């Protein structure tokens, strides 16, 4: 036990905290290196839309915002205050959406993203691996070859284009789903069947986009892994020993081929953020993706920090969890 | 078993019912739905537009709030709304301004609107540094007095003939606050003003907590709004401002009738027009709305060499073949403008007419006694020919051609541009590339936005193409910090607006000229107040003098105001600190499924842009399509 703690758990925990520290530090400094001033971006909003602000008004606005945003101190002071606040999950106010606190925005938008992102990522992983595994075991079957053609055709399509294709067919041509948003215009979310169905209708196409495009990726990887594993000696030995075929597939082939896919799942959560940004834009979906896109475009440091911090913590924690449960899945790691 | 089956049938029926339920909670034929310019509302719960950027175009400034006066670019007039008359009266030395107010107006909670609201608004702004308009109000207002329930007098701490500009709505102004609401609030800056109380004809109905839509409902006492009282009953019962994160979704929504009004790119407009019920601002080619009062073009950093040299700026203007440029930048769909004003109704008679005479005779001094007249009145006809060759149905009547393509622009004269450059020691090497007087290769770093749909980006493409053909290297640069870099002057040549947008109404150019005053110029690395005009970092003692003289003229003295404006425009042409190229355009697409009688080109009653505060004035004239 002590050996496990000393040689396995503690190094990984140290690594985990180091990655989180480094990630959050980068998140603090990188936006500040952009040639962009968040306050001027806000003043620019007034001006871009046609409001002519005279110099006096601009000067007052800039001074007021600098004070309100907490950008008046040095970088050193801001960095120190950043760590003090982050422990309380307080990222300060969003600049562009001032005075709304970043934590409030995360609480408002994150559930939407988590709903489509986690559901579609997990379903894509599950279905992609199961179908890929079976197709890999029976590569010569007609349905397996058809699936190959479909996945090869779909996989290179960018998220934006694929989402748009679904939008045109399902929302414009056949009008089965809405064109965008999280709920219907004029309706608010309530605890009712109608409200639940409304949410499902609006999230179906974004989810389907992520599910299909992520799913074919898992399908390909799993198929290749299975084709590799099924030629291993222990599989041949099991077959020769009269083990039932489905037992061979599930316990001998899939279980071994799954190991790299489990690690991949944790990393995929992080990658899904970038896909979610695109998909949420196509479907005007009220998630954190559109929030992040806007935050970067407007140099909203606090909002970038808030979203990135959640992303870093989520991915790092998931990787840590996978690392910790890996010995349970792979006896070779346990015995080493 | 039967009960189980019945339950399943009921469940399936309920799910299908909910699934097929209408996408809108309000009756569609009574609802006007338009898109939102820019991004989704970032502060959905907050309507306190006096304290910060609160996405006023979500309907707040179109339907709920009303100003004292409003600039109306469609007709070129300034209209009184909550004020009884335009213009306000000043005393002789511009230290007192008197405003008379409309009577019989009420806030949407029934409380009458009176002079007390104006006094409260101005005093609150004077005493609260965190409010957006605190700066100018604190600087200029000595005291505000209520003379009676419908008259106020503002005493200024120093003379200002343009103080009313802070109260004149042109996409923003100090609009009156409801005293009875704000006086009960401890902190007016943190107050969310939800629900908003305005004098406009609509009040808040509902909104999306994520900011994607906001719905307004017509007041039962709409006749107690200034809009209703002056222009009649607004027709839509509900109005929804809805955001779509992608243009494709907006186009599809317009085509399916989920959206009535949209602001699109040229490509988006062409796609939407395929639906038979979708119309554009102009029913025939070029379809776009060309009365948007701003002027895109080239902005030189006048504090940087070699752009501080007037002849270099002129050479770069003459190196542009305007037919090729307009083809690349706007597909021939905008009117060219040789002066720092957009060719909109307000300025046609007052400025474009007199300037045209002057431009015809205007000469550039090429040195050694040689002169060159750069203005070309044939440009509109050349553009019309080029557009015809592209297959567009261009009208033949000269007046129609001038209305679409403008009054003229600069000749394409690379030979003259060469003479102007050689005068200052520039030369071409053996490969035909221009070199600076010190022998280094001339490469222009051309700053713009990364969004290919913007005017800035399209201007960049057009200019880069022309200058490369002329033999100058051009590096296009589209960083995320476009606005910041413009304000800081960290560029050689940029593609933002060439002058601050004028009012688009009235004849006063003070607002447009002010960024060219020497007091506004900042060294590179320090922020200027306004990128349009200000980013050029150019000034001239003659311009300072004109601005000073303008300050001493009452705006009701239109003759003197125009004379001074013309003097200033001539200096800007001579010096060319920025190169105005074309008047602003907008591609508007309107579905006639539910509403008709939009303010199109053939029927232009008010400003047609649904994101402008003026749009409230169009509402009484819309007609339900089903009627």
Coordinates of C-alpha atoms in Angstrom, one line a residue, chain A residues 35-279:
Chain A
X35 CA -2.7 43.6 -28.4
X36 CA -6.2 44.3 -27.1
X37 CA -7.6 46.4 -24.4
X38 CA -10.9 45.0 -23.0
X39 CA -12.1 48.5 -22.0
X40 CA -11.5 50.0 -25.4
X41 CA -13.4 47.0 -26.8
X42 CA -16.5 48.0 -24.8
X43 CA -16.2 51.6 -25.7
X44 CA -15.7 50.4 -29.2
X45 CA -19.1 48.7 -29.0
X46 CA -20.8 52.0 -28.5
X47 CA -18.8 53.5 -31.4
X48 CA -19.1 50.6 -33.8
X49 CA -22.9 50.7 -33.5
X50 CA -22.9 54.4 -34.4
X51 CA -22.9 56.3 -31.1
X52 CA -20.5 59.2 -31.3
X53 CA -18.8 59.6 -28.0
X54 CA -16.8 62.7 -27.5
X55 CA -13.3 62.6 -25.9
X56 CA -14.6 63.6 -22.5
X57 CA -17.2 60.9 -22.4
X58 CA -14.6 58.3 -23.5
X59 CA -12.1 59.3 -20.9
X60 CA -14.6 59.1 -18.1
X61 CA -15.9 55.7 -19.3
X62 CA -12.3 54.3 -19.6
X63 CA -11.3 55.5 -16.1
X64 CA -14.6 54.2 -14.6
X65 CA -14.3 50.8 -16.2
X66 CA -10.6 50.4 -15.3
X67 CA -11.5 50.9 -11.7
X68 CA -14.7 48.7 -11.8
X69 CA -12.9 45.8 -13.6
X70 CA -10.0 45.7 -11.1
X71 CA -7.5 46.4 -13.8
X72 CA -6.0 49.4 -12.1
X73 CA -3.2 47.5 -10.2
X74 CA 0.1 46.1 -11.6
X75 CA 0.2 42.6 -13.1
X76 CA 1.9 41.3 -10.0
X77 CA -1.0 42.6 -7.8
X78 CA -3.6 41.3 -10.2
X79 CA -2.0 37.9 -10.3
X80 CA -1.9 37.6 -6.5
X81 CA -5.5 38.7 -6.3
X82 CA -6.4 36.2 -9.1
X83 CA -5.2 33.3 -7.0
X84 CA -6.9 34.6 -3.9
X85 CA -10.2 34.8 -5.8
X86 CA -9.9 31.5 -7.7
X87 CA -9.8 29.5 -4.5
X88 CA -13.3 30.9 -3.8
X89 CA -14.4 30.1 -7.4
X90 CA -14.6 33.9 -7.9
X91 CA -13.3 35.0 -11.3
X92 CA -14.5 38.6 -10.9
X93 CA -16.9 40.3 -13.3
X94 CA -17.1 39.7 -17.0
X95 CA -15.8 42.8 -18.7
X96 CA -17.9 42.6 -21.8
X97 CA -21.0 41.5 -19.9
X98 CA -20.3 43.8 -17.0
X99 CA -21.5 43.7 -14.2
X100 CA -22.4 40.0 -14.4
X101 CA -19.9 37.9 -12.4
X102 CA -18.1 35.2 -14.4
X103 CA -19.1 32.5 -11.9
X104 CA -22.8 33.4 -12.6
X105 CA -22.2 33.2 -16.4
X106 CA -20.6 29.8 -15.9
X107 CA -23.5 28.6 -13.8
X108 CA -25.9 29.9 -16.5
X109 CA -24.2 28.6 -19.6
X110 CA -22.2 25.6 -18.5
X111 CA -25.1 23.3 -17.9
X112 CA -26.2 23.7 -21.5
X113 CA -22.8 22.8 -22.8
X114 CA -22.3 20.0 -20.3
X115 CA -25.6 18.5 -21.4
X116 CA -24.8 18.3 -25.1
X117 CA -21.1 17.8 -24.7
X118 CA -21.0 15.1 -22.1
X119 CA -24.0 13.2 -23.4
X120 CA -22.7 13.3 -27.0
X121 CA -19.1 12.6 -26.0
X122 CA -20.0 9.6 -23.9
X123 CA -22.6 8.2 -26.4
X124 CA -20.1 8.7 -29.2
X125 CA -17.4 6.9 -27.2
X126 CA -19.8 4.1 -26.2
X127 CA -21.4 3.6 -29.6
X128 CA -18.2 4.2 -31.6
X129 CA -16.3 1.6 -29.5
X130 CA -19.1 -1.0 -29.5
X131 CA -19.8 -0.7 -33.2
X132 CA -16.2 -0.3 -34.1
X133 CA -15.2 -3.3 -32.0
X134 CA -17.8 -5.5 -33.6
X135 CA -17.0 -4.2 -37.1
X136 CA -13.3 -4.8 -36.4
X137 CA -14.0 -8.4 -35.4
X138 CA -16.1 -9.0 -38.5
X139 CA -14.4 -6.8 -41.0
X140 CA -15.6 -8.8 -44.1
X141 CA -19.3 -8.5 -43.4
X142 CA -21.4 -6.3 -45.8
X143 CA -22.7 -4.0 -43.0
X144 CA -19.2 -3.5 -41.7
X145 CA -18.0 -2.4 -45.1
X146 CA -21.0 -0.1 -45.4
X147 CA -20.2 1.4 -42.1
X148 CA -16.6 2.0 -43.3
X149 CA -17.8 3.9 -46.3
X150 CA -20.1 6.0 -44.2
X151 CA -17.5 6.8 -41.6
X152 CA -14.8 7.6 -44.2
X153 CA -17.2 9.9 -45.9
X154 CA -18.4 11.7 -42.8
X155 CA -15.2 12.0 -40.8
X156 CA -13.4 14.7 -42.8
X157 CA -16.5 17.0 -42.8
X158 CA -15.9 20.0 -40.5
X159 CA -18.3 20.4 -37.6
X160 CA -19.6 23.6 -39.0
X161 CA -20.5 22.1 -42.4
X162 CA -22.0 19.0 -40.9
X163 CA -24.1 21.0 -38.5
X164 CA -25.3 23.2 -41.3
X165 CA -26.2 20.2 -43.4
X166 CA -28.3 18.8 -40.5
X167 CA -29.8 22.3 -40.0
X168 CA -30.8 22.6 -43.6
X169 CA -32.4 19.2 -43.8
X170 CA -34.0 18.8 -40.4
X171 CA -34.9 22.4 -39.6
X172 CA -35.5 24.0 -43.0
X173 CA -36.5 21.3 -45.5
X174 CA -38.4 19.0 -43.2
X175 CA -38.9 21.4 -40.3
X176 CA -38.7 18.7 -37.6
X177 CA -36.4 20.7 -35.4
X178 CA -36.0 24.4 -34.5
X179 CA -33.4 26.6 -36.3
X180 CA -31.6 27.5 -33.1
X181 CA -31.6 28.5 -29.5
X182 CA -32.0 26.5 -26.3
X183 CA -35.7 26.9 -25.9
X184 CA -38.6 28.3 -28.0
X185 CA -38.9 32.1 -28.3
X186 CA -41.3 33.5 -25.6
X187 CA -41.1 30.3 -23.5
X188 CA -39.3 30.0 -20.2
X189 CA -38.0 26.8 -18.6
X190 CA -40.3 25.1 -16.2
X191 CA -40.5 21.7 -14.5
X192 CA -42.9 20.2 -17.0
X193 CA -42.9 17.6 -19.8
X194 CA -43.5 20.3 -22.4
X195 CA -40.5 22.2 -21.2
X196 CA -38.3 19.1 -21.2
X197 CA -39.4 18.2 -24.7
X198 CA -38.7 21.8 -25.8
X199 CA -35.2 21.5 -24.5
X200 CA -34.7 18.1 -26.1
X201 CA -35.9 19.4 -29.5
X202 CA -33.4 22.3 -29.3
X203 CA -30.5 20.2 -28.2
X204 CA -31.1 17.3 -30.6
X205 CA -29.3 18.6 -33.7
X206 CA -26.2 20.0 -31.9
X207 CA -25.9 16.7 -30.0
X208 CA -26.3 14.7 -33.2
X209 CA -23.6 16.7 -34.9
X210 CA -21.1 16.0 -32.1
X211 CA -22.3 12.4 -31.7
X212 CA -21.8 11.5 -35.4
X213 CA -18.5 13.3 -36.0
X214 CA -17.0 12.2 -32.7
X215 CA -18.5 8.7 -33.0
X216 CA -16.9 7.9 -36.4
X217 CA -13.5 8.8 -34.9
X218 CA -13.9 6.3 -32.1
X219 CA -15.3 3.8 -34.6
X220 CA -12.2 4.0 -36.7
X221 CA -9.8 3.8 -33.8
X222 CA -11.6 0.9 -32.2
X223 CA -11.9 -1.0 -35.4
X224 CA -8.1 -0.8 -35.9
X225 CA -7.4 -1.8 -32.3
X226 CA -9.6 -4.8 -32.5
X227 CA -8.2 -6.0 -35.8
X228 CA -4.8 -5.8 -34.1
X229 CA -5.8 -7.5 -30.8
X230 CA -7.8 -10.3 -32.4
X231 CA -4.6 -11.6 -34.0
X232 CA -2.9 -11.9 -30.6
X233 CA -1.9 -15.3 -29.3
X234 CA -4.2 -15.2 -26.2
X235 CA -7.3 -14.6 -28.5
X236 CA -6.3 -17.5 -30.7
X237 CA -5.7 -19.7 -27.7
X238 CA -9.2 -18.8 -26.2
X239 CA -10.9 -19.6 -29.5
X240 CA -9.0 -22.9 -29.8
X241 CA -10.0 -23.6 -26.2
X242 CA -13.7 -23.5 -27.2
X243 CA -14.5 -20.2 -25.5
X244 CA -17.8 -18.8 -26.9
X245 CA -17.4 -16.2 -29.6
X246 CA -19.3 -13.3 -27.8
X247 CA -17.2 -14.0 -24.7
X248 CA -14.1 -13.8 -26.8
X249 CA -15.2 -10.5 -28.3
X250 CA -16.3 -8.9 -25.0
X251 CA -13.8 -10.2 -22.5
X252 CA -10.7 -11.0 -24.6
X253 CA -10.7 -8.6 -27.5
X254 CA -12.8 -5.5 -26.5
X255 CA -11.5 -5.4 -22.9
X256 CA -7.9 -5.2 -24.1
X257 CA -8.6 -2.9 -27.0
X258 CA -10.6 -0.5 -24.7
X259 CA -7.6 0.5 -22.6
X260 CA -6.2 3.3 -24.8
X261 CA -9.8 4.4 -25.5
X262 CA -10.4 5.0 -21.8
X263 CA -7.5 7.4 -21.7
X264 CA -8.7 8.9 -24.9
X265 CA -12.1 9.6 -23.4
X266 CA -10.7 11.8 -20.7
X267 CA -8.7 13.8 -23.2
X268 CA -11.7 14.0 -25.5
X269 CA -13.6 16.0 -23.0
X270 CA -11.1 18.8 -23.5
X271 CA -11.1 18.5 -27.2
X272 CA -14.9 18.6 -27.2
X273 CA -14.8 22.3 -26.0
X274 CA -13.4 23.3 -29.4
X275 CA -16.0 21.3 -31.2
X276 CA -18.8 22.7 -29.0
X277 CA -17.8 26.3 -29.8
X278 CA -18.4 25.6 -33.5
X279 CA -21.5 23.6 -33.0

